[in-house]
Short mmCIF file of C-alpha atoms in Angstrom, two decimals:
data_model
loop_
_atom_site.label_atom_id
_atom_site.label_comp_id
_atom_site.label_asym_id
_atom_site.label_seq_id
_atom_site.Cartn_x
_atom_site.Cartn_y
_atom_site.Cartn_z
CA MET A 14 188.13 -14.69 175.34
CA LYS A 15 185.88 -15.94 178.30
CA LYS A 16 183.48 -18.35 175.94
CA TYR A 17 186.86 -20.82 175.21
CA LEU A 18 188.23 -20.20 178.78
CA PRO A 19 187.46 -23.97 179.91
CA LEU A 20 188.29 -25.35 176.32
CA ILE A 21 192.31 -23.69 177.02
CA ILE A 22 192.54 -25.01 180.75
CA LEU A 23 191.65 -28.42 179.03
CA ALA A 24 194.48 -27.89 176.41
CA LEU A 25 196.58 -27.14 179.33
CA LEU A 26 195.42 -29.80 181.42
CA ALA A 27 195.60 -32.40 178.72
CA VAL A 28 199.06 -31.98 177.87
CA LEU A 29 200.28 -31.69 181.66
CA PRO A 30 201.21 -35.41 181.67
CA LEU A 31 203.65 -34.53 178.60
CA THR A 32 205.35 -32.31 180.87
CA GLY A 33 207.93 -34.55 182.06
CA LEU A 34 206.05 -34.55 185.76
CA SER A 35 207.04 -36.45 188.39
CA THR A 36 204.33 -39.90 189.59
CA TYR A 37 204.35 -37.38 192.73
CA MET A 38 202.96 -34.25 191.09
CA LEU A 39 201.20 -36.42 188.47
CA HIS A 40 199.16 -38.30 191.82
CA ILE A 41 198.16 -34.61 193.09
CA MET A 42 197.21 -34.07 190.32
CA ILE A 43 194.61 -36.77 189.05
CA LEU A 44 193.35 -35.70 193.03
CA VAL A 45 192.74 -32.89 192.70
CA ILE A 46 190.55 -33.00 189.29
CA MET A 47 189.39 -36.10 191.05
CA TRP A 48 187.85 -33.73 194.33
CA SER A 49 186.87 -31.38 191.31
CA VAL A 50 184.21 -33.47 190.24
CA ILE A 51 183.72 -34.76 193.53
CA GLY A 52 182.80 -30.79 194.10
CA MET A 53 181.12 -29.42 191.01
CA SER A 54 178.78 -32.40 192.00
CA TRP A 55 177.58 -31.46 194.99
CA ASN A 56 177.62 -27.40 193.56
CA LEU A 57 174.92 -28.97 191.34
CA LEU A 58 172.77 -30.20 194.53
CA GLY A 59 174.27 -27.16 196.97
CA GLY A 60 175.67 -24.08 195.19
CA TYR A 61 172.47 -23.77 193.16
CA CYS A 62 170.42 -26.34 194.26
CA GLY A 63 170.19 -24.93 197.95
CA GLN A 64 170.58 -28.18 199.46
CA VAL A 65 173.65 -28.80 201.73
CA SER A 66 173.92 -32.40 201.84
CA PHE A 67 176.77 -33.26 204.10
CA GLY A 68 176.18 -36.76 202.84
CA HIS A 69 177.97 -37.02 199.52
CA ALA A 70 180.45 -39.91 200.78
CA ALA A 71 176.42 -42.32 200.83
CA TYR A 72 177.50 -41.38 196.78
CA PHE A 73 181.27 -41.90 196.61
CA GLY A 74 180.97 -44.98 198.86
CA VAL A 75 177.98 -46.68 196.60
CA GLY A 76 180.08 -45.60 193.15
CA ALA A 77 182.88 -47.42 194.77
CA TYR A 78 181.24 -49.99 196.13
CA THR A 79 179.73 -50.65 192.75
CA ALA A 80 183.56 -50.81 191.20
CA GLY A 81 184.61 -52.99 193.99
CA ILE A 82 182.08 -55.48 194.40
CA LEU A 83 182.24 -55.44 190.35
CA TYR A 84 185.25 -56.90 190.90
CA THR A 85 185.07 -59.23 194.06
CA LYS A 86 182.08 -61.21 193.29
CA PHE A 87 181.48 -61.56 189.06
CA ASP A 88 185.11 -60.64 188.15
CA LEU A 89 184.31 -57.34 185.81
CA SER A 90 187.09 -55.04 186.10
CA THR A 91 186.68 -52.18 188.05
CA TRP A 92 186.23 -49.70 185.33
CA TRP A 93 182.59 -51.67 184.48
CA GLY A 94 181.30 -49.85 187.70
CA ILE A 95 181.98 -46.93 185.93
CA PRO A 96 178.99 -47.19 183.22
CA LEU A 97 176.72 -49.26 186.20
CA CYS A 98 176.82 -46.80 188.83
CA ILE A 99 174.79 -44.78 186.62
CA ILE A 100 171.78 -47.01 187.73
CA VAL A 101 173.12 -48.29 190.67
CA VAL A 102 173.82 -44.82 192.14
CA ALA A 103 170.73 -42.91 190.36
CA LEU A 104 168.25 -45.93 191.53
CA PHE A 105 170.18 -45.23 195.01
CA SER A 106 169.52 -41.30 195.01
CA VAL A 107 166.16 -41.58 193.78
CA VAL A 108 165.06 -43.65 197.06
CA LEU A 109 167.42 -41.34 199.40
CA GLY A 110 166.41 -39.27 198.15
CA TYR A 111 162.74 -39.75 198.39
CA ILE A 112 163.28 -39.84 202.23
CA VAL A 113 165.57 -37.05 202.43
CA LEU A 114 164.08 -34.01 200.16
CA ARG A 115 161.16 -33.74 202.57
CA LEU A 116 163.22 -32.00 204.41
CA ARG A 117 164.49 -28.97 204.59
CA GLY A 118 167.28 -26.61 205.76
CA PRO A 119 169.45 -28.11 209.18
CA PHE A 120 166.79 -31.03 208.79
CA PHE A 121 167.61 -31.71 205.58
CA ALA A 122 171.58 -31.82 206.51
CA LEU A 123 171.49 -34.08 209.29
CA ALA A 124 169.62 -36.42 207.34
CA THR A 125 172.39 -37.07 204.39
CA LEU A 126 174.83 -36.97 207.15
CA ALA A 127 173.05 -39.70 208.57
CA SER A 128 171.98 -41.48 204.75
CA GLY A 129 176.51 -41.31 204.97
CA GLU A 130 177.08 -43.29 208.13
CA VAL A 131 174.09 -45.27 207.56
CA MET A 132 176.35 -46.77 204.18
CA ARG A 133 179.53 -47.05 205.92
CA ILE A 134 177.94 -48.52 209.07
CA THR A 135 176.24 -50.92 206.59
CA ALA A 136 179.36 -51.50 204.74
CA GLU A 137 180.56 -52.09 207.92
CA ASN A 138 178.32 -54.87 209.12
CA TRP A 139 177.17 -56.06 205.29
CA VAL A 140 180.75 -58.87 205.24
CA ASP A 141 179.70 -61.44 202.62
CA PHE A 142 178.82 -58.68 200.29
CA THR A 143 180.96 -56.09 201.20
CA GLY A 144 183.92 -56.98 202.32
CA GLY A 145 183.50 -55.66 205.73
CA THR A 146 186.20 -53.23 207.51
CA MET A 147 188.62 -55.78 205.70
CA GLY A 148 187.91 -53.34 202.53
CA ILE A 149 188.48 -54.66 199.74
CA LEU A 150 191.30 -55.16 197.80
CA ILE A 151 192.03 -55.10 193.41
CA GLN A 152 194.97 -56.88 193.07
CA LYS A 153 195.58 -55.98 189.63
CA ARG A 154 195.62 -52.54 188.84
CA THR A 155 195.25 -51.71 185.69
CA TRP A 156 198.26 -50.27 184.64
CA VAL A 157 201.72 -49.12 186.39
CA ASP A 158 202.28 -45.81 184.93
CA LYS A 159 199.39 -43.18 186.44
CA THR A 160 198.73 -41.37 183.20
CA TRP A 161 196.04 -43.25 181.75
CA TYR A 162 194.42 -42.64 185.13
CA PHE A 163 194.75 -38.79 184.91
CA TYR A 164 193.02 -38.83 181.43
CA ILE A 165 190.17 -40.54 182.73
CA ILE A 166 189.44 -38.89 185.43
CA LEU A 167 190.39 -35.43 183.34
CA LEU A 168 187.94 -36.23 180.76
CA ILE A 169 185.26 -37.15 183.73
CA ALA A 170 186.18 -33.94 185.02
CA ALA A 171 185.24 -32.15 181.31
CA VAL A 172 182.30 -34.37 180.59
CA THR A 173 180.67 -33.43 184.34
CA PHE A 174 182.88 -29.20 184.13
CA PHE A 175 180.15 -29.33 180.69
CA LEU A 176 177.14 -30.99 182.17
CA VAL A 177 176.31 -28.59 185.59
CA LYS A 178 176.99 -25.96 183.03
CA LYS A 179 174.77 -26.54 180.29
CA LEU A 180 172.35 -27.31 183.17
CA ILE A 181 172.51 -24.02 184.84
CA GLU A 182 172.29 -21.40 181.57
CA SER A 183 169.38 -23.92 180.73
CA LYS A 184 165.29 -24.16 182.21
CA LEU A 185 166.53 -26.42 184.63
CA GLY A 186 169.11 -24.27 185.81
CA TYR A 187 166.60 -21.52 187.04
CA TYR A 188 164.52 -23.51 188.48
CA PHE A 189 166.81 -25.28 190.66
CA VAL A 190 167.80 -21.11 192.02
CA ALA A 191 164.86 -20.32 192.35
CA ILE A 192 164.44 -24.01 194.59
CA ARG A 193 167.13 -22.50 196.58
CA GLU A 194 166.28 -18.52 196.74
CA ASP A 195 162.15 -19.55 197.95
CA GLN A 196 161.25 -23.30 198.09
CA ASP A 197 157.54 -22.36 198.92
CA ALA A 198 157.75 -19.53 196.51
CA ALA A 199 158.34 -21.59 194.22
CA GLU A 200 156.51 -24.06 194.78
CA SER A 201 153.33 -21.51 194.79
CA LEU A 202 154.40 -20.74 190.67
CA GLY A 203 153.57 -24.82 190.12
CA ILE A 204 157.46 -25.45 190.70
CA ASN A 205 156.54 -29.58 191.95
CA THR A 206 159.75 -28.52 193.19
CA THR A 207 160.00 -32.16 194.71
CA LEU A 208 161.03 -33.39 191.52
CA TYR A 209 163.42 -30.45 190.38
CA LYS A 210 165.73 -31.47 194.11
CA THR A 211 165.47 -35.30 192.99
CA VAL A 212 166.92 -34.40 189.19
CA ALA A 213 169.38 -32.29 191.15
CA LEU A 214 170.78 -35.08 193.85
CA CYS A 215 169.87 -37.55 191.19
CA ILE A 216 172.22 -36.03 188.95
CA SER A 217 174.93 -35.07 191.49
CA GLY A 218 174.60 -38.46 193.52
CA VAL A 219 175.77 -40.01 190.06
CA MET A 220 178.32 -37.74 189.33
CA THR A 221 179.69 -37.98 192.83
CA GLY A 222 179.30 -42.16 192.48
CA ILE A 223 181.45 -42.09 189.13
CA ALA A 224 184.69 -39.78 190.28
CA GLY A 225 183.84 -43.03 193.72
CA ALA A 226 184.29 -45.56 191.33
CA PHE A 227 187.57 -44.52 189.48
CA TYR A 228 188.39 -43.98 192.55
CA THR A 229 188.07 -48.27 193.06
CA SER A 230 190.12 -48.92 190.00
CA TYR A 231 192.69 -45.35 190.72
CA MET A 232 193.71 -46.46 194.45
CA GLY A 233 192.74 -50.56 194.30
CA TYR A 234 191.58 -50.31 197.43
CA ILE A 235 188.07 -49.14 199.36
CA ASP A 236 186.60 -49.81 202.81
CA PRO A 237 184.43 -48.41 204.75
CA HIS A 238 186.37 -46.09 206.87
CA VAL A 239 187.87 -44.55 203.45
CA ALA A 240 184.71 -44.47 200.71
CA PHE A 241 182.30 -43.42 202.94
CA ALA A 242 183.92 -41.57 205.53
CA LEU A 243 182.42 -38.42 206.75
CA HIS A 244 185.16 -35.59 207.13
CA ASP A 245 187.34 -37.04 204.54
CA ILE A 246 184.78 -37.18 202.10
CA SER A 247 181.77 -35.22 203.24
CA ILE A 248 182.73 -32.13 204.61
CA ILE A 249 185.76 -31.94 202.41
CA THR A 250 183.24 -32.37 199.82
CA ILE A 251 181.62 -29.05 201.60
CA MET A 252 185.26 -26.99 202.61
CA ILE A 253 186.24 -27.81 198.39
CA VAL A 254 183.11 -26.41 197.93
CA MET A 255 182.59 -23.29 200.41
CA VAL A 256 186.92 -22.24 199.61
CA GLY A 257 186.68 -22.63 196.26
CA GLY A 258 182.70 -20.49 195.77
CA VAL A 259 179.32 -22.17 196.13
CA ALA A 260 177.57 -21.82 192.95
CA THR A 261 180.11 -20.35 190.61
CA PHE A 262 181.86 -23.13 187.62
CA TRP A 263 185.20 -22.53 188.85
CA GLY A 264 184.63 -22.45 192.56
CA PRO A 265 185.46 -26.11 192.72
CA PHE A 266 188.29 -26.69 190.80
CA VAL A 267 190.05 -23.99 192.33
CA GLY A 268 188.14 -25.33 195.86
CA ALA A 269 190.04 -28.98 195.07
CA LEU A 270 193.55 -27.30 194.06
CA ILE A 271 194.15 -25.31 197.28
CA MET A 272 192.84 -28.19 199.35
CA VAL A 273 194.96 -30.79 198.33
CA LEU A 274 197.86 -28.93 197.55
CA LEU A 275 197.23 -27.53 202.08
CA ALA A 276 196.92 -31.42 202.39
CA GLU A 277 199.73 -32.22 200.88
CA PHE A 278 201.69 -29.90 202.35
CA ILE A 279 200.78 -30.15 205.28
CA ARG A 280 200.79 -32.69 206.29
CA SER A 281 204.85 -33.41 204.93
CA MET A 282 205.73 -31.10 207.50
CA PRO A 283 206.85 -32.28 210.02
CA GLY A 284 205.51 -31.71 214.05
CA LEU A 285 202.53 -30.61 212.24
CA GLY A 286 201.24 -32.94 209.72
CA THR A 287 198.28 -35.60 211.56
CA ALA A 288 196.97 -31.51 212.54
CA TYR A 289 195.80 -30.90 209.73
CA GLN A 290 192.16 -30.60 210.30
CA THR A 291 193.27 -27.85 212.68
CA PHE A 292 194.34 -26.00 209.59
CA PHE A 293 191.56 -26.90 207.44
CA GLY A 294 189.31 -25.84 210.35
CA ILE A 295 191.06 -22.26 210.34
CA LEU A 296 191.14 -21.75 206.87
CA LEU A 297 187.52 -22.46 207.01
CA ILE A 298 187.12 -19.47 209.33
CA VAL A 299 188.88 -17.08 207.97
CA ILE A 300 187.41 -17.70 204.29
CA ILE A 301 182.94 -17.32 205.76
CA ILE A 302 184.34 -14.35 207.43
CA PHE A 303 186.39 -12.26 204.47
CA LEU A 304 185.25 -14.47 201.67
CA PRO A 305 181.77 -15.66 202.74
CA ASN A 306 180.87 -15.87 198.56
CA GLY A 307 184.90 -18.38 198.16
CA ILE A 308 187.72 -17.22 196.28
CA VAL A 309 186.08 -17.33 192.95
CA GLY A 310 182.91 -15.71 193.62
CA ASP A 311 184.62 -13.54 195.68
CA TYR A 312 187.35 -12.66 192.95
CA LYS A 313 187.02 -8.89 192.93
CA LYS A 314 187.15 -8.61 197.28
CA LEU A 315 190.44 -10.82 196.88
CA LYS A 316 191.88 -8.67 193.88
CA ARG A 317 190.90 -5.80 196.12
CA LEU A 318 192.11 -6.85 199.60
CA VAL A 319 196.16 -8.58 198.04
CA GLY A 320 195.78 -4.24 196.57
CA LEU A 321 195.27 -2.61 200.27
CA GLY A 322 198.05 -5.39 201.65
CA ARG A 323 200.07 -4.07 198.45
CA ALA A 324 199.34 -0.62 198.84
CA THR A 325 200.19 -0.38 203.09
CA SER A 326 203.38 -1.73 202.87
CA MET B 6 134.21 -21.08 191.19
CA LEU B 7 135.69 -21.87 195.12
CA LYS B 8 134.28 -23.84 197.79
CA LEU B 9 135.16 -24.79 201.23
CA VAL B 10 133.11 -26.88 203.32
CA ASN B 11 134.79 -27.55 206.38
CA VAL B 12 137.83 -27.33 205.93
CA LYS B 13 140.40 -28.05 209.48
CA THR B 14 144.00 -27.64 208.93
CA PHE B 15 146.48 -27.97 211.81
CA TYR B 16 150.34 -27.07 212.23
CA GLY B 17 151.41 -30.32 214.57
CA ASN B 18 148.82 -30.58 217.04
CA ILE B 19 147.46 -27.23 216.44
CA GLN B 20 144.07 -26.84 214.54
CA ALA B 21 144.53 -23.01 212.65
CA LEU B 22 141.30 -24.17 210.90
CA LYS B 23 138.28 -25.05 212.82
CA GLY B 24 135.53 -26.09 210.04
CA ILE B 25 135.78 -22.84 207.18
CA ASP B 26 132.83 -23.23 204.87
CA LEU B 27 133.33 -19.70 202.17
CA GLU B 28 132.31 -19.09 198.58
CA VAL B 29 133.91 -17.35 195.78
CA SER B 30 132.19 -16.72 193.12
CA GLU B 31 133.63 -16.17 189.31
CA GLY B 32 134.40 -12.32 188.70
CA GLU B 33 134.69 -11.47 192.46
CA ILE B 34 136.64 -9.83 194.76
CA ILE B 35 136.61 -12.48 197.58
CA THR B 36 138.07 -10.14 201.29
CA LEU B 37 139.33 -12.31 204.91
CA ILE B 38 139.80 -9.86 206.86
CA GLY B 39 140.69 -10.91 211.44
CA SER B 40 142.95 -10.38 213.50
CA ASN B 41 146.29 -11.59 213.97
CA GLY B 42 146.46 -15.55 213.74
CA ALA B 43 142.91 -15.84 212.90
CA GLY B 44 143.86 -17.71 210.56
CA LYS B 45 143.80 -16.52 207.20
CA THR B 46 147.18 -16.69 205.73
CA THR B 47 146.55 -20.96 206.67
CA THR B 48 143.15 -20.25 204.90
CA LEU B 49 145.00 -19.20 201.78
CA MET B 50 147.41 -22.27 202.17
CA SER B 51 144.99 -24.57 202.49
CA ILE B 52 143.32 -23.21 199.01
CA SER B 53 147.63 -23.54 197.22
CA GLY B 54 147.81 -26.37 198.40
CA ILE B 55 151.34 -25.32 200.49
CA THR B 56 149.57 -26.32 203.86
CA PRO B 57 146.65 -29.68 203.15
CA PRO B 58 143.83 -29.40 204.77
CA GLY B 59 143.72 -32.21 206.84
CA SER B 60 140.16 -32.40 206.45
CA GLY B 61 137.35 -30.64 205.12
CA GLU B 62 136.45 -30.36 201.28
CA ILE B 63 137.55 -27.53 199.02
CA TYR B 64 136.41 -27.51 195.54
CA PHE B 65 137.86 -25.40 192.32
CA MET B 66 136.02 -25.31 189.70
CA GLY B 67 133.07 -28.08 191.08
CA GLN B 68 137.06 -30.46 190.95
CA PRO B 69 137.74 -31.31 194.62
CA ILE B 70 141.55 -30.31 195.06
CA HIS B 71 142.04 -30.78 198.67
CA HIS B 72 144.47 -33.32 198.25
CA MET B 73 146.15 -32.42 195.56
CA SER B 74 149.92 -31.24 195.50
CA ALA B 75 150.12 -27.46 195.75
CA ASP B 76 151.89 -27.43 191.74
CA LYS B 77 148.96 -29.06 190.40
CA ILE B 78 146.62 -26.62 192.02
CA VAL B 79 148.70 -24.00 190.53
CA SER B 80 147.87 -25.57 186.57
CA LEU B 81 144.58 -25.37 187.49
CA GLY B 82 144.92 -21.59 187.00
CA ILE B 83 145.07 -20.46 191.36
CA SER B 84 147.59 -18.35 191.37
CA GLN B 85 149.07 -17.15 195.21
CA VAL B 86 151.33 -14.48 195.81
CA PRO B 87 152.32 -15.24 199.39
CA GLU B 88 152.55 -12.93 202.97
CA GLY B 89 155.77 -11.35 202.57
CA ARG B 90 156.27 -11.25 198.71
CA HIS B 91 158.78 -13.97 198.49
CA ILE B 92 160.95 -13.03 194.79
CA PHE B 93 163.29 -14.86 194.19
CA PRO B 94 166.06 -11.88 195.24
CA GLN B 95 168.52 -13.70 192.73
CA LEU B 96 167.20 -14.06 189.59
CA SER B 97 166.55 -9.82 188.05
CA VAL B 98 162.27 -8.74 187.35
CA MET B 99 162.68 -10.63 184.54
CA GLU B 100 163.64 -13.65 185.35
CA ASN B 101 160.65 -13.53 188.17
CA LEU B 102 158.32 -13.77 185.47
CA HIS B 103 159.97 -16.26 183.41
CA MET B 104 159.48 -18.07 186.37
CA GLY B 105 155.93 -17.29 187.65
CA ALA B 106 154.98 -18.11 183.34
CA PHE B 107 156.47 -21.79 184.37
CA LEU B 108 153.62 -24.03 183.76
CA ARG B 109 152.67 -22.48 180.41
CA THR B 110 152.43 -23.51 176.96
CA ASP B 111 151.75 -20.50 175.39
CA LYS B 112 154.99 -19.31 175.31
CA ASN B 113 155.08 -17.00 172.71
CA ARG B 114 151.97 -14.88 174.05
CA ILE B 115 154.38 -14.34 177.35
CA ALA B 116 155.67 -11.64 175.97
CA GLU B 117 152.22 -10.48 175.35
CA ASP B 118 152.30 -11.27 179.48
CA ILE B 119 155.03 -8.57 180.16
CA GLU B 120 154.07 -6.36 178.24
CA TYR B 121 150.68 -5.58 180.59
CA VAL B 122 152.41 -6.83 184.11
CA PHE B 123 154.91 -3.48 182.66
CA GLY B 124 151.62 -1.48 181.85
CA LEU B 125 150.33 -2.01 185.28
CA PHE B 126 153.74 -1.42 186.82
CA PRO B 127 156.29 0.84 184.71
CA ILE B 128 158.83 1.19 187.24
CA LEU B 129 159.33 -2.85 187.01
CA THR B 130 160.27 -1.57 182.62
CA GLU B 131 163.02 0.21 184.00
CA ARG B 132 163.79 -2.21 187.16
CA ARG B 133 163.34 -5.31 184.37
CA HIS B 134 167.29 -6.48 184.76
CA GLN B 135 167.62 -5.44 188.38
CA ALA B 136 167.94 -8.98 191.34
CA GLY B 137 164.65 -8.93 193.24
CA GLY B 138 167.12 -8.19 196.33
CA THR B 139 167.73 -5.23 195.49
CA LEU B 140 163.44 -3.70 194.50
CA SER B 141 162.08 -1.58 197.77
CA GLY B 142 159.28 -3.34 199.67
CA GLY B 143 156.11 -2.14 197.76
CA GLU B 144 158.31 -2.54 194.34
CA GLN B 145 158.79 -6.50 195.18
CA GLN B 146 155.06 -6.38 196.03
CA MET B 147 154.27 -5.58 192.71
CA LEU B 148 156.74 -7.97 191.66
CA ALA B 149 155.74 -10.73 193.81
CA ILE B 150 151.95 -9.36 192.16
CA SER B 151 152.90 -9.75 188.14
CA ARG B 152 155.28 -12.53 189.01
CA ALA B 153 151.76 -14.82 189.66
CA LEU B 154 149.80 -12.57 186.59
CA MET B 155 152.30 -14.75 184.74
CA ALA B 156 150.68 -17.77 184.79
CA ARG B 157 147.65 -16.22 183.75
CA PRO B 158 145.05 -17.52 186.75
CA ARG B 159 141.59 -17.82 186.58
CA LEU B 160 141.41 -16.90 190.47
CA LEU B 161 144.56 -15.03 192.17
CA LEU B 162 144.97 -15.41 196.07
CA LEU B 163 146.93 -12.32 197.50
CA ASP B 164 148.11 -11.66 200.75
CA GLU B 165 148.45 -8.70 203.03
CA PRO B 166 149.42 -6.80 199.88
CA SER B 167 149.79 -4.48 202.72
CA LEU B 168 152.07 -5.83 204.00
CA GLY B 169 154.95 -2.92 205.49
CA LEU B 170 154.19 -0.88 202.28
CA ALA B 171 153.75 3.18 202.37
CA PRO B 172 149.73 4.54 202.28
CA LYS B 173 150.72 5.70 198.48
CA VAL B 174 152.33 2.45 197.13
CA VAL B 175 149.31 0.73 199.42
CA HIS B 176 146.40 2.69 197.79
CA LEU B 177 147.93 1.83 194.44
CA ILE B 178 148.41 -1.50 194.44
CA PHE B 179 145.42 -2.18 195.59
CA SER B 180 144.10 0.32 192.27
CA ILE B 181 145.81 -2.42 190.62
CA ILE B 182 143.78 -4.95 192.20
CA LYS B 183 140.66 -3.81 191.19
CA LYS B 184 142.22 -3.60 187.20
CA ILE B 185 143.24 -6.98 187.07
CA ASN B 186 139.61 -7.45 188.82
CA SER B 187 137.69 -5.91 186.06
CA GLU B 188 140.40 -5.64 183.27
CA GLN B 189 141.66 -9.28 183.13
CA LYS B 190 138.28 -10.91 184.49
CA THR B 191 140.61 -12.81 187.39
CA THR B 192 138.69 -13.33 189.86
CA ILE B 193 140.59 -12.34 193.91
CA PHE B 194 140.55 -13.70 196.83
CA LEU B 195 142.07 -11.00 199.30
CA VAL B 196 143.63 -11.73 202.86
CA GLU B 197 144.11 -8.40 204.73
CA GLN B 198 144.64 -6.90 207.95
CA ASN B 199 143.98 -3.37 206.00
CA ALA B 200 139.81 -4.21 206.69
CA ASN B 201 139.29 -1.36 205.66
CA LEU B 202 140.48 -0.87 202.04
CA ALA B 203 140.00 -4.40 201.79
CA LEU B 204 137.22 -3.76 202.48
CA GLN B 205 136.41 -0.60 200.33
CA SER B 206 137.85 -2.80 197.05
CA ALA B 207 135.86 -6.27 197.30
CA HIS B 208 132.71 -7.21 196.68
CA ARG B 209 131.87 -9.38 199.29
CA GLY B 210 134.10 -10.31 202.41
CA TYR B 211 135.03 -12.83 204.94
CA VAL B 212 135.66 -12.07 208.49
CA MET B 213 138.02 -14.43 210.91
CA GLU B 214 137.69 -14.73 214.10
CA ASN B 215 140.05 -17.94 215.85
CA GLY B 216 139.90 -20.37 213.33
CA LYS B 217 136.23 -19.68 212.08
CA ILE B 218 133.81 -17.00 209.68
CA VAL B 219 132.27 -15.42 212.06
CA LEU B 220 131.19 -12.96 209.86
CA GLU B 221 129.80 -13.06 205.83
CA ASP B 222 128.22 -9.86 203.66
CA ASP B 223 128.62 -7.94 201.04
CA ALA B 224 131.45 -5.51 201.65
CA ASP B 225 129.22 -1.85 202.14
CA ARG B 226 127.20 -3.91 204.90
CA LEU B 227 130.16 -4.97 206.37
CA LEU B 228 131.73 -2.10 206.79
CA SER B 229 128.93 -0.06 208.52
CA ASN B 230 128.06 -3.07 210.46
CA GLU B 231 128.27 -1.78 214.12
CA ALA B 232 130.67 -5.32 215.75
CA VAL B 233 133.28 -5.01 212.15
CA LYS B 234 133.61 -0.82 212.22
CA LYS B 235 134.10 -1.17 216.24
CA ALA B 236 136.62 -4.66 216.20
CA TYR B 237 138.26 -4.57 212.50
CA LEU B 238 137.74 -0.56 211.55
CA GLY B 239 138.99 1.57 214.66
CA LEU B 240 135.82 3.42 214.68
#
C-alpha cells in the first residue's frame, strides 16, 4: 500500500480538474503543486544534503527570466523556457556553487541570501535585457482555461518527486546525508564533498528554475520583485519544508498545501489580511517548538498530541 | 612511507605548526604525544589534507601529497579517524561502514571486510542496524575505527582514540589497534594525550611542544626518558 501511495495521490490529483472545481480552486491547486516542486527541490539540498539555502529565489528567478527573455528577445513561446532553463540554471548553479559552497553553515546561508538579492538587483538594473522594474508581460497566454496548466505542473511535480526519491534512495542520497551529518568525516572517508554538494545544488536549482519558467508561462507577468523575492520565495520555500517536514518525501507537499491555503485564508480575512506574514511567523515558531521535524516528520507525535487533546476534553 | 619536511600550517594568522619534520616507515606504529594545543591534531589534519599546510612538503610513498585534496589523499591509502569520532549519527552502523568503503572498487570484498571488523568489535554486530548516534562513546570509537578500516588503508591516522572513554574500553581499543597493525600490516600513526598508553603500544614516538617536534626516539626509550616522564607521564 505504502509503495503505491505516490501513484494513488498522483491519480487523485489527476482527476481533480474533472470534478468541476472552480477556476479559483484550480488556481490554488496549481500554486500548491508549484510550491511543492520548489519545496522538494530545496529539500534535496537543504534537507538531505544539509546546505540550508536562503536564496532559492535566485534559481526560481533565473528560470522565470529564461522563459521571459525568450519571449521578449527571441519571440519564442515561454514554454521553451522549461527545457532551456535546465541548461541555463545548471550553469548558473555551478558558477554560484563554486562561490557559495566553499562556505559552511550560517555563512553558506548568508551567502545564498545575498546571491538572491544580487540577482534581484541585477534584474532591476539591467534594463535592456530584463526590462528592469517594468518586468516582462506575456501578452498572449497559451490557454485561458487553467486545466492544462494544472496538468503541466502536475507532471513537473511527479517527475520531481520520483527524481528526488530515486536520488535519495541511491548511493548519491547516502553521500548527501553523510555530508549533512558530518562534512569533515565525509571528507576524511574520501567523499569529494564539494563535488556532491555541487551536484545537489545543481539538481535543486534546476528543478526550482523549471518551476520559475512555469510560473512565467502561467502568470504571464514577472518582475524582479516577484521572481527574485526574498520573503515571498526564498523564505516561504524554507517555511514550506519546515512546516511539512525537513528530509521527508511528503513534507514539501503537505507544507505547500498548508501554507498556500493558509495564505489565501488569512488574506481573505477583512482587517487581518495584510498581516498574513505575522501569522506565518507565529506558525513557524509553534512548529519549531512542538514539531521540529515538521508535520510529516513528527506525524506520530502530532497524532499523540491530538489524541491527548481529545482525551482531556 | 610518510615523510613530512618542514611543514608549517596556519589557522588564519595563527601558526599552529612551526616546521614539522617526521617520518613513518611501513608497518610501524608511530605515536605523536604532547600537551593540549601542541599541534598534534593539526599535524594529522595537514597530512590528511583537511587543513592543508601553508608551506613545507608531505610525501606518501614518495609522492608529494601536500597539494592534494582530502578525498584524493584518501584514495592513495590514508584513512583518518578524526578526534571526537565524527560518525554519522543518523546512519546505521552498516551504513556508516559502507560509507567508509566509499572509494573501494572491489565491491565484492566489502562484505568480507565488514565481517573482519565485526570480528574485531563483536559488539558492533549486535548494533548493526542501530543509528550511529545511539551508540555509547566506546562503541562510536569502535565504529569510527572500523569505518576507517573499510577503506583498506595502508596508513591509518588515529586522533585521540582514548578521548572520553572508560579505562577498560581504552585498553580494548589499544589492543585492537596493535592487532590491526600486526594482522593487516597497516601502518599506524597515533596521536594521543595518554602518553603512557600510547608509548606502550607504539614502536617509535615523537614529542611535540608549541608546534614543534622537540624529541624523537624509540617508544621504550621515551618511556624512560626523564624529561618525558616528568612532563607527560606524571612520574
